[in-house]
Tab-separated table of C-alpha atoms in Angstrom:
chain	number	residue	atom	x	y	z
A	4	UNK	CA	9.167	-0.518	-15.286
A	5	UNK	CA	11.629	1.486	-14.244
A	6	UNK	CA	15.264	2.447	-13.867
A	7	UNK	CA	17.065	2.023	-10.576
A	8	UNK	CA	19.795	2.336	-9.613
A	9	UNK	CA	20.740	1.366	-5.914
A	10	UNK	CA	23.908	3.346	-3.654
A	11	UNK	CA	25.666	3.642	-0.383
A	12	UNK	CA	25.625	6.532	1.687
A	13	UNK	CA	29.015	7.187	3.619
A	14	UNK	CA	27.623	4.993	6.313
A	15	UNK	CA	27.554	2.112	3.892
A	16	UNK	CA	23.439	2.208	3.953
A	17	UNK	CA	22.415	1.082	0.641
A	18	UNK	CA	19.315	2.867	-0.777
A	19	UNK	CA	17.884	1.611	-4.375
A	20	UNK	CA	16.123	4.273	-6.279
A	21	UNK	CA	14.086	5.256	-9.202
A	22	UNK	CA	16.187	7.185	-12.055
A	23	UNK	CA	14.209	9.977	-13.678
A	24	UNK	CA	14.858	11.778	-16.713
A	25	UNK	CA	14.390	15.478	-17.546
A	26	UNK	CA	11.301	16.257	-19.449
A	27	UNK	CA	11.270	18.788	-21.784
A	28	UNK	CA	8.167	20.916	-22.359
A	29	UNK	CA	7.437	21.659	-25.542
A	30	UNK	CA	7.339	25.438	-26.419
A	31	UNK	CA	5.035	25.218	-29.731
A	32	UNK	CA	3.915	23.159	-32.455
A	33	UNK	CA	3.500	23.749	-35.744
A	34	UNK	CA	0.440	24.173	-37.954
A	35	UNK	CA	-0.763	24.212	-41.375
A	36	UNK	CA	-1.425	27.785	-42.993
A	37	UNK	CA	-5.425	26.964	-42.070
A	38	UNK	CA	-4.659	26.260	-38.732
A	39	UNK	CA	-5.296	22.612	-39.270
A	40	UNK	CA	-2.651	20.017	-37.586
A	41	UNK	CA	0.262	18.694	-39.376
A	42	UNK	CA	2.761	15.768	-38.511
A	43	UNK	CA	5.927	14.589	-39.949
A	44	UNK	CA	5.970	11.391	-41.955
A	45	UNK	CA	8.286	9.350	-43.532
A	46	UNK	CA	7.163	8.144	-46.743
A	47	UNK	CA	8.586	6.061	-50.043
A	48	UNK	CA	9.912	8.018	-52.727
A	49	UNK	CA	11.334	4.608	-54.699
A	50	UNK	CA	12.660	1.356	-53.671
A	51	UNK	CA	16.267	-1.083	-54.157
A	52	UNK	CA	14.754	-2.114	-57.656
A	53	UNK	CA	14.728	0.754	-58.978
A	54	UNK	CA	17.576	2.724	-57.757
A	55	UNK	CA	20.107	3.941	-60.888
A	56	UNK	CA	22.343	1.080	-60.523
A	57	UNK	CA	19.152	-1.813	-60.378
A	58	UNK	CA	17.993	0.244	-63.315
A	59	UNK	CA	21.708	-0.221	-65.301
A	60	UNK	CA	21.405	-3.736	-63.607
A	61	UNK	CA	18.088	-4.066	-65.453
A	62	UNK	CA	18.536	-2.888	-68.759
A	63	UNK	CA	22.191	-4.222	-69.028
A	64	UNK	CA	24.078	-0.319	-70.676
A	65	UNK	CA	23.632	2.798	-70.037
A	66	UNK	CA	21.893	3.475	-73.458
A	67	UNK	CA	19.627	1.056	-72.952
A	68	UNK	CA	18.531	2.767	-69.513
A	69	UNK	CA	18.321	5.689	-71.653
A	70	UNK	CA	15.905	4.988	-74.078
A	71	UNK	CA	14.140	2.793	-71.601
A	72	UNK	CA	13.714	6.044	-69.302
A	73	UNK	CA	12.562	8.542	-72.457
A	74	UNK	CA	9.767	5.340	-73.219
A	75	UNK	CA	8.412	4.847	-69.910
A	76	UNK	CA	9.407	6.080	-66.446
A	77	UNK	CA	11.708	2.976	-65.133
A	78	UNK	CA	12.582	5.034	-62.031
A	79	UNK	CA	9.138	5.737	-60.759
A	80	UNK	CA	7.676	2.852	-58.129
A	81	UNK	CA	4.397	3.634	-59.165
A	82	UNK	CA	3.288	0.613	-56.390
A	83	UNK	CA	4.785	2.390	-53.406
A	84	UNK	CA	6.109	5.850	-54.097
A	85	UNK	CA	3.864	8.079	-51.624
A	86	UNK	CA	3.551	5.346	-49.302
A	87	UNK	CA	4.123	5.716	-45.554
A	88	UNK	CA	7.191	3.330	-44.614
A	89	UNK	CA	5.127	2.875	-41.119
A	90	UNK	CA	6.672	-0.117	-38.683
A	91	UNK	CA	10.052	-0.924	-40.558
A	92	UNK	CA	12.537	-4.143	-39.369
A	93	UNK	CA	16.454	-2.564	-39.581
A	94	UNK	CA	18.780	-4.810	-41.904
A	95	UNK	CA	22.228	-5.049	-43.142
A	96	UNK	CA	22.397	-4.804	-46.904
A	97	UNK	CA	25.272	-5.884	-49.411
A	98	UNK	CA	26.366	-3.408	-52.127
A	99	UNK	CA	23.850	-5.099	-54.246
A	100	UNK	CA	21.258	-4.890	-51.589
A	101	UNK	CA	20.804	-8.494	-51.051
A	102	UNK	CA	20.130	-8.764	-47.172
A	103	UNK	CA	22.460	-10.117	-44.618
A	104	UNK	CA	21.485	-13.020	-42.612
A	105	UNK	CA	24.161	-13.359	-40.287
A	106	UNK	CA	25.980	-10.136	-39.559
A	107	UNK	CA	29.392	-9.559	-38.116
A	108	UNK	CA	30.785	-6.244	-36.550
A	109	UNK	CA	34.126	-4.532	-36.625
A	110	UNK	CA	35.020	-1.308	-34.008
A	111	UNK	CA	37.020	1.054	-36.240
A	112	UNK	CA	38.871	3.454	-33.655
A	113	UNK	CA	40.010	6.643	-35.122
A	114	UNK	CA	42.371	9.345	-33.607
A	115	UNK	CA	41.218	12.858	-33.060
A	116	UNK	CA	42.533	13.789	-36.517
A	117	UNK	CA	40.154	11.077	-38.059
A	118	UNK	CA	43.287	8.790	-38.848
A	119	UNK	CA	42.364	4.894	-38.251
A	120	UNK	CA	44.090	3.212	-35.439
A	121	UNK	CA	42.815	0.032	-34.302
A	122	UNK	CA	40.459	-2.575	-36.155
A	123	UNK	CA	38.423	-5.076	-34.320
A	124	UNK	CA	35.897	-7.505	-33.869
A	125	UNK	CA	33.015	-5.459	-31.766
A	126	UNK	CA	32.386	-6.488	-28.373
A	127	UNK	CA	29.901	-4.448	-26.383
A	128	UNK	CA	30.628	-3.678	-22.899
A	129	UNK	CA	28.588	-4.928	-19.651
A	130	UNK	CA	26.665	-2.036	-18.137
A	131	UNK	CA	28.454	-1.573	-14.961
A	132	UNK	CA	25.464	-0.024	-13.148
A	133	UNK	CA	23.031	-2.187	-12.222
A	134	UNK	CA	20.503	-2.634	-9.582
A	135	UNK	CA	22.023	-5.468	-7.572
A	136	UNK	CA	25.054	-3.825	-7.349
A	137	UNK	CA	25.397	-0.623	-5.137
A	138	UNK	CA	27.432	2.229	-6.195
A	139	UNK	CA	29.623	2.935	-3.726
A	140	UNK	CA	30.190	5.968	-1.723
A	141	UNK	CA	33.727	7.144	-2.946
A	142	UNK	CA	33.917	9.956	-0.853
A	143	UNK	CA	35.269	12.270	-3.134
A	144	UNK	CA	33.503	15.800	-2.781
A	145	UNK	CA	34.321	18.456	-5.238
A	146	UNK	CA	33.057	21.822	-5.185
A	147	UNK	CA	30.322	22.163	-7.223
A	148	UNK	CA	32.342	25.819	-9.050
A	149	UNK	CA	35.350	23.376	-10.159
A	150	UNK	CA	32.916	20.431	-11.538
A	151	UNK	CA	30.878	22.334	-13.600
A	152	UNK	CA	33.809	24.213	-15.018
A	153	UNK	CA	35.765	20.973	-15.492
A	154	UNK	CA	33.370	18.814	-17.165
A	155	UNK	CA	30.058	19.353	-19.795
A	156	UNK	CA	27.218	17.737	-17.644
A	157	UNK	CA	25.700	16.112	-20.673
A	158	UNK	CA	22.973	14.084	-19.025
A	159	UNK	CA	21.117	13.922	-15.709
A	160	UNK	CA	19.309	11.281	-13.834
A	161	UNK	CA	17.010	12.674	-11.037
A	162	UNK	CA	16.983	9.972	-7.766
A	163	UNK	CA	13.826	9.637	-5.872
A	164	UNK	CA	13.537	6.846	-3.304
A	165	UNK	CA	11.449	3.570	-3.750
A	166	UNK	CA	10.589	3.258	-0.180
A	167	UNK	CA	10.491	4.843	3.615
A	168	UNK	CA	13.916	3.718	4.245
A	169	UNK	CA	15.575	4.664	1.081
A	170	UNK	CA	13.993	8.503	1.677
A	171	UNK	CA	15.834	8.678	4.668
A	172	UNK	CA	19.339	7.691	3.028
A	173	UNK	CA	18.335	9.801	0.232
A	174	UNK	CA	17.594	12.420	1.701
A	175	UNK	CA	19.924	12.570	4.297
A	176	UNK	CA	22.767	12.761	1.716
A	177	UNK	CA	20.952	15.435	-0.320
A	178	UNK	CA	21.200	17.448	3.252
A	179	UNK	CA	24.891	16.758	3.353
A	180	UNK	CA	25.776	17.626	0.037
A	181	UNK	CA	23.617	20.523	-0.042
A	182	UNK	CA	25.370	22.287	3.398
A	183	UNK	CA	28.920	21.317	2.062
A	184	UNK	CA	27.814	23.075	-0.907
A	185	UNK	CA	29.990	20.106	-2.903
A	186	UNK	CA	29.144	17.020	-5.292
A	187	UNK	CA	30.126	14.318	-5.078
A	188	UNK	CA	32.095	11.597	-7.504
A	189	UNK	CA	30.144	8.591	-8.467
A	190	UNK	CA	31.779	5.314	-10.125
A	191	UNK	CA	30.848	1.801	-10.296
A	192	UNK	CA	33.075	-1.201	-8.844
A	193	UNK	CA	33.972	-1.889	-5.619
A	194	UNK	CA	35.922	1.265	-5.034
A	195	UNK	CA	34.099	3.439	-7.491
A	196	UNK	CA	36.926	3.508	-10.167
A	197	UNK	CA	35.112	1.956	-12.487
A	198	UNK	CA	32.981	4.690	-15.385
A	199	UNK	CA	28.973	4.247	-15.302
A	200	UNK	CA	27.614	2.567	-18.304
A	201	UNK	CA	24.632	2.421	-17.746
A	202	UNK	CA	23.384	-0.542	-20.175
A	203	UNK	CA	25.099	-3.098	-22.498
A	204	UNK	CA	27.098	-1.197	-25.181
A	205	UNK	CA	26.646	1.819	-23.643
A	206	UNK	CA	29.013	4.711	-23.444
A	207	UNK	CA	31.333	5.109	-19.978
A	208	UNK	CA	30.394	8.335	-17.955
A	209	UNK	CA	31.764	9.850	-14.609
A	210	UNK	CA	29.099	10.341	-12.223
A	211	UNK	CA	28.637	13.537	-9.853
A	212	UNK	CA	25.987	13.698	-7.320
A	213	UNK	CA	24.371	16.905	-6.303
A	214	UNK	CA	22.092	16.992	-3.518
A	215	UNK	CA	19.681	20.047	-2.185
A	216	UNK	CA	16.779	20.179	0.214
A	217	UNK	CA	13.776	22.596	1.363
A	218	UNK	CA	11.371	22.038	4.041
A	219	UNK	CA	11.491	18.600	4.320
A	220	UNK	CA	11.798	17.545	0.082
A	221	UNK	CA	15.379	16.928	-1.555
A	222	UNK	CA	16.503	16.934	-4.962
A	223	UNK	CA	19.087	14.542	-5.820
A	224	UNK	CA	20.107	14.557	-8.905
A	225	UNK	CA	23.357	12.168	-10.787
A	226	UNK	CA	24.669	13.842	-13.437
A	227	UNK	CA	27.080	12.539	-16.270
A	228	UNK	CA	29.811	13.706	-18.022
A	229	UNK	CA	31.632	12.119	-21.145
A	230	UNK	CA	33.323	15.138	-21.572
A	231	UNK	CA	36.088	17.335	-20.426
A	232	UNK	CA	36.241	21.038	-21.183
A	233	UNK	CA	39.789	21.241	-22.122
A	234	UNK	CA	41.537	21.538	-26.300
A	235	UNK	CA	43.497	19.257	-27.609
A	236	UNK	CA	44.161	15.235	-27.898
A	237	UNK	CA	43.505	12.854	-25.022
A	238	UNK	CA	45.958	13.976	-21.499
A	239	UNK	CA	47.629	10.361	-19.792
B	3	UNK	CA	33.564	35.394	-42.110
B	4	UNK	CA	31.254	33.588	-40.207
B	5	UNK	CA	29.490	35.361	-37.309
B	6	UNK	CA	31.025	35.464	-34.036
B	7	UNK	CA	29.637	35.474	-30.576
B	8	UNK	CA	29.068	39.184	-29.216
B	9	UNK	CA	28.390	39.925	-25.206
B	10	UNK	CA	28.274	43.166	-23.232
B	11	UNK	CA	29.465	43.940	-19.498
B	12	UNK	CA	28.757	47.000	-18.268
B	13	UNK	CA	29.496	49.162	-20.995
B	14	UNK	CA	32.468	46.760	-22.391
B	15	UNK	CA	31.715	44.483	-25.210
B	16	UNK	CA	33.867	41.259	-25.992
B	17	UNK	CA	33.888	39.550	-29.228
B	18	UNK	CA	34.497	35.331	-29.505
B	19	UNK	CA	34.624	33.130	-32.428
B	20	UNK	CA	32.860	30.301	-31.661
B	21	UNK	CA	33.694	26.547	-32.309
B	22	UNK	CA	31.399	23.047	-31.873
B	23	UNK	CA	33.809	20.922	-29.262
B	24	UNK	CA	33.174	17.589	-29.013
B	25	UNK	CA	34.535	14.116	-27.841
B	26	UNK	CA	35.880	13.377	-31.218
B	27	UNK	CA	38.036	16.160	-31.147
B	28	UNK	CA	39.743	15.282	-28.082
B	29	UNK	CA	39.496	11.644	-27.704
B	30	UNK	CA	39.317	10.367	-31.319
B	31	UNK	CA	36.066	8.092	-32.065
B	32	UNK	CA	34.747	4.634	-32.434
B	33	UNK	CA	32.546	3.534	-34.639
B	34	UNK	CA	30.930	-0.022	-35.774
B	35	UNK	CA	30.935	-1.751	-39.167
B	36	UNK	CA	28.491	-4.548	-40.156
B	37	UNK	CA	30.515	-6.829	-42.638
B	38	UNK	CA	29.813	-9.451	-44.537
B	39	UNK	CA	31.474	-13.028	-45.068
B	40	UNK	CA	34.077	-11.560	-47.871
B	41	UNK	CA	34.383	-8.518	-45.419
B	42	UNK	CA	33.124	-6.139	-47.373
B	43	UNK	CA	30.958	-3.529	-45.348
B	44	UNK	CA	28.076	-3.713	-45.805
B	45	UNK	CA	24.948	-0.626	-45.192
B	46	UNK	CA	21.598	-0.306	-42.934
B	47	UNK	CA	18.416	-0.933	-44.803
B	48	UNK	CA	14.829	-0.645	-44.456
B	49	UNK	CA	12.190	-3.877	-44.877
B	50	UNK	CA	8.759	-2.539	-44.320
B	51	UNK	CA	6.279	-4.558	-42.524
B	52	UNK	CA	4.774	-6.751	-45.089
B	53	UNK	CA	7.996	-7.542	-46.504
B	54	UNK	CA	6.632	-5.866	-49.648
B	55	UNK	CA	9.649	-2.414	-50.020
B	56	UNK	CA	13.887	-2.787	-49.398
B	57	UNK	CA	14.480	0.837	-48.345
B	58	UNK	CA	17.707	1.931	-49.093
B	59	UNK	CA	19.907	4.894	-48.233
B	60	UNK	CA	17.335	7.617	-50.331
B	61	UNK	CA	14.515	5.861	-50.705
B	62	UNK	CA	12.423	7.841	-48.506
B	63	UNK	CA	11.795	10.826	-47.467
B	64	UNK	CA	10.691	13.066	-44.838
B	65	UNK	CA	7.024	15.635	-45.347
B	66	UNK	CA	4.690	17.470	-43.402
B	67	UNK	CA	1.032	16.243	-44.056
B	68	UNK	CA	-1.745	16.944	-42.792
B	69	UNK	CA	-4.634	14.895	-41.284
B	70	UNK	CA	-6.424	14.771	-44.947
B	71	UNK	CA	-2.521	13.572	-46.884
B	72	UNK	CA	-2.569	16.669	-48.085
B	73	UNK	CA	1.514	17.821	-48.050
B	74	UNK	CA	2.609	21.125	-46.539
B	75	UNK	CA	5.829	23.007	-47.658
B	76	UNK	CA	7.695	23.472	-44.608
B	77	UNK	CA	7.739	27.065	-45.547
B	78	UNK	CA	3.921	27.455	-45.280
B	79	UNK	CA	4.039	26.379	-41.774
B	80	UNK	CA	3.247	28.723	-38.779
B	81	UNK	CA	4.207	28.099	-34.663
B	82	UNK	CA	1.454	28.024	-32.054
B	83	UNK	CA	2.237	27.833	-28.721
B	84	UNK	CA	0.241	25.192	-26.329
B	85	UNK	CA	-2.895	28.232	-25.911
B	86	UNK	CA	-2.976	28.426	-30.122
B	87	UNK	CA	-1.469	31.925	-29.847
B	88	UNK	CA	0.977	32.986	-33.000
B	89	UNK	CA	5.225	32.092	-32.127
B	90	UNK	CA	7.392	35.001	-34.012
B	91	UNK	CA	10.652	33.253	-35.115
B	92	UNK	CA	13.860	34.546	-32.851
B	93	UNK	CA	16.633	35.343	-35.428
B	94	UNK	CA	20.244	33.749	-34.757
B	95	UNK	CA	21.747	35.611	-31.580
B	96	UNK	CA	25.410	35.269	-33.568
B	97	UNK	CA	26.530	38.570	-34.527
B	98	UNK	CA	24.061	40.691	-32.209
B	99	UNK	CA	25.472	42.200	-29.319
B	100	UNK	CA	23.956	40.271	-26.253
B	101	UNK	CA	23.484	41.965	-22.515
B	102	UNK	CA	25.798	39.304	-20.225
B	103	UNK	CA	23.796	38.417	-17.383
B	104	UNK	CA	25.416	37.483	-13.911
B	105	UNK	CA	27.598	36.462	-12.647
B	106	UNK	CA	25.454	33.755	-11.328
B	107	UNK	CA	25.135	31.327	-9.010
B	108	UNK	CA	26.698	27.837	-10.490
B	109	UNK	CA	24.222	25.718	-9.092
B	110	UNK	CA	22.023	27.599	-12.205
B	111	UNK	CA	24.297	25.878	-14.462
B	112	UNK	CA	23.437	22.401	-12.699
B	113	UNK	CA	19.646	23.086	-13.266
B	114	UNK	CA	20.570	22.615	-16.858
B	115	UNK	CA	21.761	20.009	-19.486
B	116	UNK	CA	24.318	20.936	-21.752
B	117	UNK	CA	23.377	20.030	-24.657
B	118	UNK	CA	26.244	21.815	-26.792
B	119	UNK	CA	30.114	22.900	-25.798
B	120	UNK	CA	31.755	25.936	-27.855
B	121	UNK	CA	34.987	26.859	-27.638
B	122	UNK	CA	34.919	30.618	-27.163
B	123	UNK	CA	38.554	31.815	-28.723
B	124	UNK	CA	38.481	35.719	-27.977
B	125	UNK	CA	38.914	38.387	-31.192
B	126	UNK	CA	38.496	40.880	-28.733
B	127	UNK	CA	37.744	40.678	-25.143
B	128	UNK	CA	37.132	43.321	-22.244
B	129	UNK	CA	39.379	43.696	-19.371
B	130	UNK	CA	36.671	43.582	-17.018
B	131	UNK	CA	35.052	40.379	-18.453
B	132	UNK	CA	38.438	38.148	-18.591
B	133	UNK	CA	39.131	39.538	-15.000
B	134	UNK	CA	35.648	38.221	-13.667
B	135	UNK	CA	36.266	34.587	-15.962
B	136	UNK	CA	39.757	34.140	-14.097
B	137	UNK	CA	37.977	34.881	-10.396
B	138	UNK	CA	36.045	31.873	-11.503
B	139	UNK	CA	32.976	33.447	-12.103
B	140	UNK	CA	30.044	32.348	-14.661
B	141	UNK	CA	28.058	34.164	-17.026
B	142	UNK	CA	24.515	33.677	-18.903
B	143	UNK	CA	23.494	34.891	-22.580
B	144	UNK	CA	20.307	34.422	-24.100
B	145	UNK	CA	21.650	32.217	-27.560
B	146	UNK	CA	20.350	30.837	-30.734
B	147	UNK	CA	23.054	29.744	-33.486
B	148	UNK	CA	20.718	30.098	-35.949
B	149	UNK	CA	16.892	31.601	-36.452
B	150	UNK	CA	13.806	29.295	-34.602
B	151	UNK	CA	11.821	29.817	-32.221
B	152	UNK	CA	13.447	30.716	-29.350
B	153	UNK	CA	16.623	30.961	-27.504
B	154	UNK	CA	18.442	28.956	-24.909
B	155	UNK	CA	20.634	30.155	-21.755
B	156	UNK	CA	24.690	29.998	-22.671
B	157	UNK	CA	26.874	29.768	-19.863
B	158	UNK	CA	30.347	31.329	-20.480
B	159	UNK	CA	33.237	30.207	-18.007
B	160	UNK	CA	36.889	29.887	-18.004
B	161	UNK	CA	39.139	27.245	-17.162
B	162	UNK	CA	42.888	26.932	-17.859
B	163	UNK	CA	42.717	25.160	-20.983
B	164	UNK	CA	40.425	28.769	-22.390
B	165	UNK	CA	36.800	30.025	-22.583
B	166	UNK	CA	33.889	27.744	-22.974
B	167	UNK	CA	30.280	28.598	-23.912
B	168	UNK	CA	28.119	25.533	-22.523
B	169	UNK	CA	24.418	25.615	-24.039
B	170	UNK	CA	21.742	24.860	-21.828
B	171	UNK	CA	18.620	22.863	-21.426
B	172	UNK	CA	16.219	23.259	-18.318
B	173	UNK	CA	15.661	20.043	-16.148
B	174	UNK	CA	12.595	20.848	-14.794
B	175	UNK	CA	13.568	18.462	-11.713
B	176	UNK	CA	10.799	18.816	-9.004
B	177	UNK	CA	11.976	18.195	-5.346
B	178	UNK	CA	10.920	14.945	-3.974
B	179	UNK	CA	8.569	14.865	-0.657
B	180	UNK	CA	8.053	11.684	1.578
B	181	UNK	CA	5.156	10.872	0.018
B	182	UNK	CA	6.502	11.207	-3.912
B	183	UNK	CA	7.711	7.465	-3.221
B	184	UNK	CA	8.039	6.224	-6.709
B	185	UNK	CA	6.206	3.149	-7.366
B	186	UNK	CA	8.619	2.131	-10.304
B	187	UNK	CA	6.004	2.502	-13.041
B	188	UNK	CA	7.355	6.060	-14.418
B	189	UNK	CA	8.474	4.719	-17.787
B	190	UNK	CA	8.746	1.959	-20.329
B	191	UNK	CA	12.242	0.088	-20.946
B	192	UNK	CA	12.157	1.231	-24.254
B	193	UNK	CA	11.495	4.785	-23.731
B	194	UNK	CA	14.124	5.057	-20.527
B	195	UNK	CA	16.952	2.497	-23.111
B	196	UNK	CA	16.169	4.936	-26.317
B	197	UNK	CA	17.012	8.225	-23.885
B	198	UNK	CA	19.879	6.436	-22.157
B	199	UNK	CA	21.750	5.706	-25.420
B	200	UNK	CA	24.438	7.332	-24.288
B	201	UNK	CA	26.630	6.255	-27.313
B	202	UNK	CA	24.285	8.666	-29.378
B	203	UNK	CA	25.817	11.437	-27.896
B	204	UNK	CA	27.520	14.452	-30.039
């Protein structure tokens, strides 16, 4: 399945369509010194039992884990080191690595100098773009010299349509954006205030539209920004 | 003294030192705690499959083997590129005079995702190269911060808050004919949720 993500033209025409991602080609791959292919793996070196502090847990003083470790080798897992992990669950530990069966989170917020601020109990946002909803058309057009030397563009989401009638929307605003040689602004909300977070817990991101077309095609393409290029703590 | 960031314009050269920026810098961060019932924080863990290993911060570790388990020292290992042929390593661009090229077109810029933002603070920088920064206009360097196997495009502008070097990915976006309707089957919800994580950024 897909992403989509559905918006208004300036017209009010809702179009829904497909959000692509950018695909990177890959420009080599390593090999052994044979030739032969080699892949990255994670594997066990040792486990929570036998970690120093299980070991001093173990063997109750620090002498004791010495002359257990010039006897025998204590430290080694010789039942998994080597292993590959493979398909792992995630799980909260304690300091003494018993496992956590019903977890609570905090939010720490820190200041730009790393200083704590606020403390609370986590509560992950609602993605404000979704496909029920249409982004609306703010009409807000920036040139395309002051956006990109304004903001880092930090991701981009390429639109194609999902039917006929979406193509023409589509496309028709790729034509208009591409002749006015400007982006434009995309929020979510009524008004398009609101940032684009695009799932639950997700990060808030202004949204610029760029739109370009050739012999019938267009390229419309959202990108995001979570970033300013500007010094210096947070303006009002 | 760490290596700085050398371009040439013409026959002027301009010298930066360059700095990582990112959002913590500006708007402070936010980060998540898993506590416990006393409140005492408490860290990510591993259970393997079978229930059989606790993985703790350590307990593993990251090799190169090969299709018979054999491990390969990451030194020993050689580049190919898709055809098999031999990849030379590309030595850090930091420190080694670069050619500027441009000014170019910004819509260049668009065709790429920044993956990085330096602040470029100047040691020593050409008349002729601030001149063309404050007219607004953008230049492209060939870049690697440190020695791999190739470079990527960095786009030096100016703004009033100073000089920014923004380091660039290629899209690769394709223009989209009538008939390139998408039928909604392009990706998985995991893949498209795991690239989408936006609160892995920086």
């Amino acid at each position: 399945m897909a992403r989509y993500i559905t918006l208004k033209d300036p017209q009010e025409h809702p179009a829904e369509a497909t959000a692509w991602i950018p695909r990177q080609k890959a420009t080599h791959k390593m090999q052994g010194p044979s030739g032969q292919a080699v892949a990255s793996e994670r594997l066990i070196k040792s486990s929570s039992q036998h970690t120093t502090r299980a070991l001093l847990q173990k063997y109750g003083s620090v002498d004791a884990l010495t002359q257990a470790l010039i006897e025998s080798d204590p430290e080694i897992d010789f039942e998994r080191v080597g292993r590959k992990t493979g398909p792992s669950a995630r799980i909260w530990v304690r300091d003494d690595h018993t496992a956590l069966y019903a977890a609570r989170s905090l939010e720490i917020i820190e200041d730009p100098n790393g200083v704590e601020i606020d403390r609370r109990k986590a509560s992950p946002v609602a993605p404000t773009v979704l496909r029920e909803r249409p982004l609306p058309w703010t009409g807000q057009l920036l040139p395309i010299e002051t956006v990109v030397t304004r903001f880092a563009l930090v991701k981009k989401l390429q639109l194609r349509h999902s039917s006929p009638a979406a193509y023409n929307v589509l496309y028709e605003l790729a034509r208009q954006l591409h002749e006015t040689k400007r982006m434009a602004l995309v929020g979510a909300g009524d008004k398009g205030q609101e940032p684009l977070i695009m799932q639950r817990g997700g990060s808030p991101h202004r949204g610029f539209l760029e739109g370009r077309v050739k012999d019938g095609a267009y390229l419309l393409v959202l990108h995001l920004s979570n970033l300013e290029l500007r010094q210096g703590g947070p303006t009002s | 003294m760490a290596k700085g960031l050398i371009v040439k314009l013409g026959e002027h050269t301009s010298e930066f030192k360059i700095s990582r920026l990112s959002r913590d810098k500006i708007y402070g961060k936010k980060r998540s705690v898993v506590i416990d019932d006393m409140d005492q924080e408490c860290k990510a863990a591993l259970l393997t499959a079978d229930g059989d290993a606790l993985l703790v911060s350590g307990n593993t570790s990251s090799m190169m083997i090969d299709e018979d388990f054999n491990s390969i020292n990451r030194k020993a290992l050689r580049a190919v590129d898709p055809d098999g042929n031999p990849v030379d390593k590309v030595p850090s661009t930091l420190g080694v005079e670069q050619a500027l090229q441009g000014p170019i077109d910004p819509t260049r810029l668009l065709e790429h995702v920044t993956t990085a933002v330096y602040v470029l603070d100047p040691e020593e920088m050409a008349p002729e190269l601030l001149e063309a920064l404050e007219r607004g206009e953008i230049y492209e360097v060939p870049f690697a911060y440190r020695s791999g196997y190739g470079t990527n495009p960095l786009f030096i502008l100016k703004n009033e808050h100073g000089c920014f070097g923004l380091l660039g990915s290629p899209t690769n976006f394709q223009f989209c004919a009538p008939e390139d309707q998408d039928d909604g089957n392009a990706f998985e919800d995991d893949l498209m949720a795991d690239l989408l994580d936006f609160a892995e950024l920086f």
